[in-house]
Short mmCIF file of C-alpha atoms in Angstrom, two decimals:
data_model
loop_
_atom_site.label_atom_id
_atom_site.label_comp_id
_atom_site.label_asym_id
_atom_site.label_seq_id
_atom_site.Cartn_x
_atom_site.Cartn_y
_atom_site.Cartn_z
CA MET A 1 28.66 27.37 1.34
CA GLU A 2 30.40 24.61 -0.59
CA SER A 3 28.60 22.31 -3.00
CA ILE A 4 27.89 18.74 -1.97
CA THR A 5 28.01 15.88 -4.43
CA TYR A 6 26.36 12.49 -3.97
CA ARG A 7 26.79 9.33 -5.99
CA PRO A 8 23.70 7.14 -6.48
CA ILE A 9 23.96 3.71 -4.86
CA GLY A 10 21.26 2.22 -7.05
CA VAL A 11 18.07 2.84 -8.98
CA VAL A 12 14.36 2.50 -8.16
CA HIS A 13 12.16 0.70 -10.69
CA SER A 14 8.43 1.39 -10.74
CA PRO A 15 5.50 1.16 -13.15
CA PHE A 16 5.47 4.97 -13.49
CA THR A 17 7.17 6.28 -16.63
CA THR A 18 5.77 9.82 -16.48
CA LEU A 19 5.06 12.17 -13.62
CA GLU A 20 1.49 12.70 -14.68
CA GLY A 21 -0.91 10.39 -12.84
CA MET A 22 1.55 9.15 -10.20
CA PRO A 23 0.42 8.81 -6.56
CA LEU A 24 1.65 11.72 -4.47
CA GLN A 25 2.80 9.81 -1.40
CA THR A 26 3.40 6.16 -0.55
CA ILE A 27 0.15 6.05 1.44
CA ALA A 28 -1.70 6.63 -1.86
CA ALA A 29 0.41 4.00 -3.67
CA GLU A 30 -0.63 1.05 -1.51
CA GLY A 31 0.15 -2.21 -3.29
CA VAL A 32 2.07 -0.61 -6.18
CA GLN A 33 5.01 -2.95 -6.79
CA GLY A 34 8.54 -2.00 -7.71
CA SER A 35 12.14 -2.83 -6.97
CA VAL A 36 15.43 -1.28 -6.01
CA GLU A 37 18.57 -2.42 -7.77
CA LEU A 38 21.75 -1.61 -5.85
CA GLU A 39 25.12 -1.24 -7.48
CA PRO A 40 27.13 -4.47 -6.94
CA GLU A 41 29.65 -2.90 -4.55
CA PHE A 42 26.87 -2.07 -2.06
CA GLN A 43 25.23 -5.54 -1.84
CA GLU A 44 27.03 -6.49 1.38
CA GLY A 45 25.37 -3.47 3.04
CA LEU A 46 22.00 -5.25 2.73
CA ASN A 47 22.91 -7.90 5.31
CA GLY A 48 20.16 -7.95 7.97
CA LEU A 49 17.75 -5.72 6.03
CA GLU A 50 15.35 -8.61 5.35
CA GLY A 51 14.27 -8.43 9.00
CA PHE A 52 12.45 -5.14 8.42
CA SER A 53 8.95 -4.73 6.99
CA HIS A 54 9.51 -1.15 5.78
CA ILE A 55 12.44 0.90 4.56
CA ILE A 56 13.08 4.57 3.86
CA LEU A 57 14.29 5.45 0.37
CA LEU A 58 16.17 8.72 -0.12
CA THR A 59 16.14 9.58 -3.80
CA HIS A 60 17.21 12.23 -6.28
CA LEU A 61 14.12 13.55 -8.09
CA HIS A 62 15.88 13.47 -11.45
CA GLN A 63 13.01 14.87 -13.54
CA MET A 64 12.85 18.15 -11.61
CA SER A 65 14.67 21.22 -12.85
CA GLY A 66 14.77 24.53 -11.10
CA PHE A 67 12.83 25.34 -7.98
CA ALA A 68 10.31 27.80 -6.62
CA LEU A 69 10.18 29.25 -3.12
CA GLU A 70 6.38 29.42 -3.29
CA VAL A 71 4.24 26.71 -4.88
CA THR A 72 0.64 25.60 -5.09
CA PRO A 73 0.87 22.01 -3.86
CA TYR A 74 -1.23 19.18 -5.27
CA LEU A 75 -3.50 18.98 -2.23
CA ASP A 76 -4.33 22.69 -2.05
CA ASP A 77 -5.31 25.62 -4.22
CA GLN A 78 -3.39 28.18 -2.19
CA THR A 79 0.32 28.95 -2.43
CA HIS A 80 2.68 28.00 0.38
CA GLY A 81 6.40 28.32 0.96
CA ILE A 82 8.26 25.35 -0.54
CA PHE A 83 9.45 24.23 2.91
CA ALA A 84 5.83 24.05 4.15
CA THR A 85 5.01 21.55 1.38
CA ARG A 86 6.16 18.19 0.08
CA SER A 87 6.43 19.56 -3.46
CA PRO A 88 9.22 18.05 -5.58
CA ARG A 89 10.28 21.46 -6.96
CA ARG A 90 12.87 22.09 -4.24
CA PRO A 91 16.31 23.74 -4.14
CA ASN A 92 17.71 20.22 -3.66
CA PRO A 93 15.28 17.78 -5.32
CA LEU A 94 15.42 15.04 -2.69
CA GLY A 95 12.68 12.48 -2.27
CA LEU A 96 11.80 10.47 0.82
CA SER A 97 9.58 7.40 0.55
CA VAL A 98 8.63 4.85 3.20
CA VAL A 99 7.97 1.62 1.31
CA ARG A 100 7.14 -1.96 2.27
CA LEU A 101 10.08 -4.36 1.88
CA VAL A 102 8.69 -7.56 0.36
CA GLY A 103 11.99 -9.38 -0.12
CA VAL A 104 15.71 -9.23 -0.76
CA GLU A 105 17.11 -11.15 -3.73
CA GLY A 106 20.83 -10.60 -4.01
CA ARG A 107 21.26 -6.88 -4.62
CA THR A 108 17.61 -6.38 -5.59
CA LEU A 109 14.97 -5.26 -3.11
CA LEU A 110 11.37 -6.12 -3.90
CA ILE A 111 9.16 -3.30 -2.62
CA GLU A 112 5.53 -2.15 -2.51
CA ASP A 113 3.80 1.21 -2.05
CA VAL A 114 6.08 2.85 -4.61
CA ASP A 115 5.48 6.54 -5.41
CA VAL A 116 8.50 7.40 -7.60
CA LEU A 117 9.30 7.41 -11.29
CA ASP A 118 10.96 4.43 -12.91
CA GLY A 119 14.71 5.03 -13.07
CA THR A 120 14.88 7.33 -10.04
CA PRO A 121 18.42 7.39 -8.62
CA LEU A 122 18.69 6.02 -5.07
CA LEU A 123 20.99 8.01 -2.78
CA ASP A 124 20.53 6.00 0.41
CA LEU A 125 18.18 3.64 2.22
CA LYS A 126 17.52 3.06 5.87
CA PRO A 127 15.33 0.70 7.89
CA TYR A 128 12.06 2.23 9.07
CA VAL A 129 11.77 1.86 12.85
CA PRO A 130 8.48 3.19 14.25
CA ALA A 131 10.01 3.87 17.68
CA PHE A 132 12.45 6.24 15.97
CA ASP A 133 10.44 7.50 13.01
CA ALA A 134 6.74 7.71 13.97
CA ARG A 135 5.99 10.75 16.10
CA ALA A 136 2.77 11.95 17.67
CA THR A 137 1.99 15.44 16.40
CA ASP A 138 -0.36 18.14 17.58
CA ARG A 139 -0.45 20.19 14.36
CA ILE A 140 0.16 19.57 10.66
CA GLY A 141 -0.36 23.05 9.25
CA TRP A 142 -2.41 23.50 6.09
CA PHE A 143 -2.54 19.70 5.57
CA THR A 144 -5.15 19.45 8.37
CA ASP A 145 -8.13 19.97 6.07
CA ARG A 146 -6.57 18.35 2.99
CA LEU A 147 -5.68 14.77 3.95
CA ASP A 148 -8.99 13.44 2.62
CA ARG A 149 -7.67 14.19 -0.89
CA ILE A 150 -4.51 12.07 -0.74
CA HIS A 151 -6.02 8.87 -2.12
CA THR A 152 -7.67 10.56 -5.11
CA THR A 153 -5.25 13.34 -6.08
CA ARG A 154 -2.54 12.41 -8.57
CA SER A 155 0.50 14.14 -9.97
CA ASP A 156 0.05 16.44 -12.94
CA ARG A 157 2.34 18.65 -14.99
CA ARG A 158 2.48 21.62 -12.60
CA PHE A 159 6.08 20.97 -11.50
CA THR A 160 7.57 19.92 -14.84
CA PRO A 161 9.48 22.37 -17.03
#
């Protein structure tokens, strides 16, 4: 299979300068403020975005190196296959965050519920539309008995080289 190359369209700014202690998901980062700064040539693509309360950020997890096919995720003490987790140590270190859009100022997006490192490259963003994106589920695997930990568990050094 051929390699695929992406060019960042901007950068995410957050109060988090190290992986250690960061919230694990946006639900655990409620109220954490940040911003997205788009490259100037992409500003026109923001037209109409201010009408949405939430957006999806697709990011490159730039502090990850290497990957593991089995990991012990933050919310569990058992190993799982990488694709059964939300671990950042993936073959392609892509991040997905649903954040609150507070405002649009030129090519800067003011956001809340930020769960990424400061300086994280932004690959794409999309409006969050519950009718498209929120699905009823009947099973969530090993997460079933672990969701009570999401608000208290924070990132540590387990996935850093």
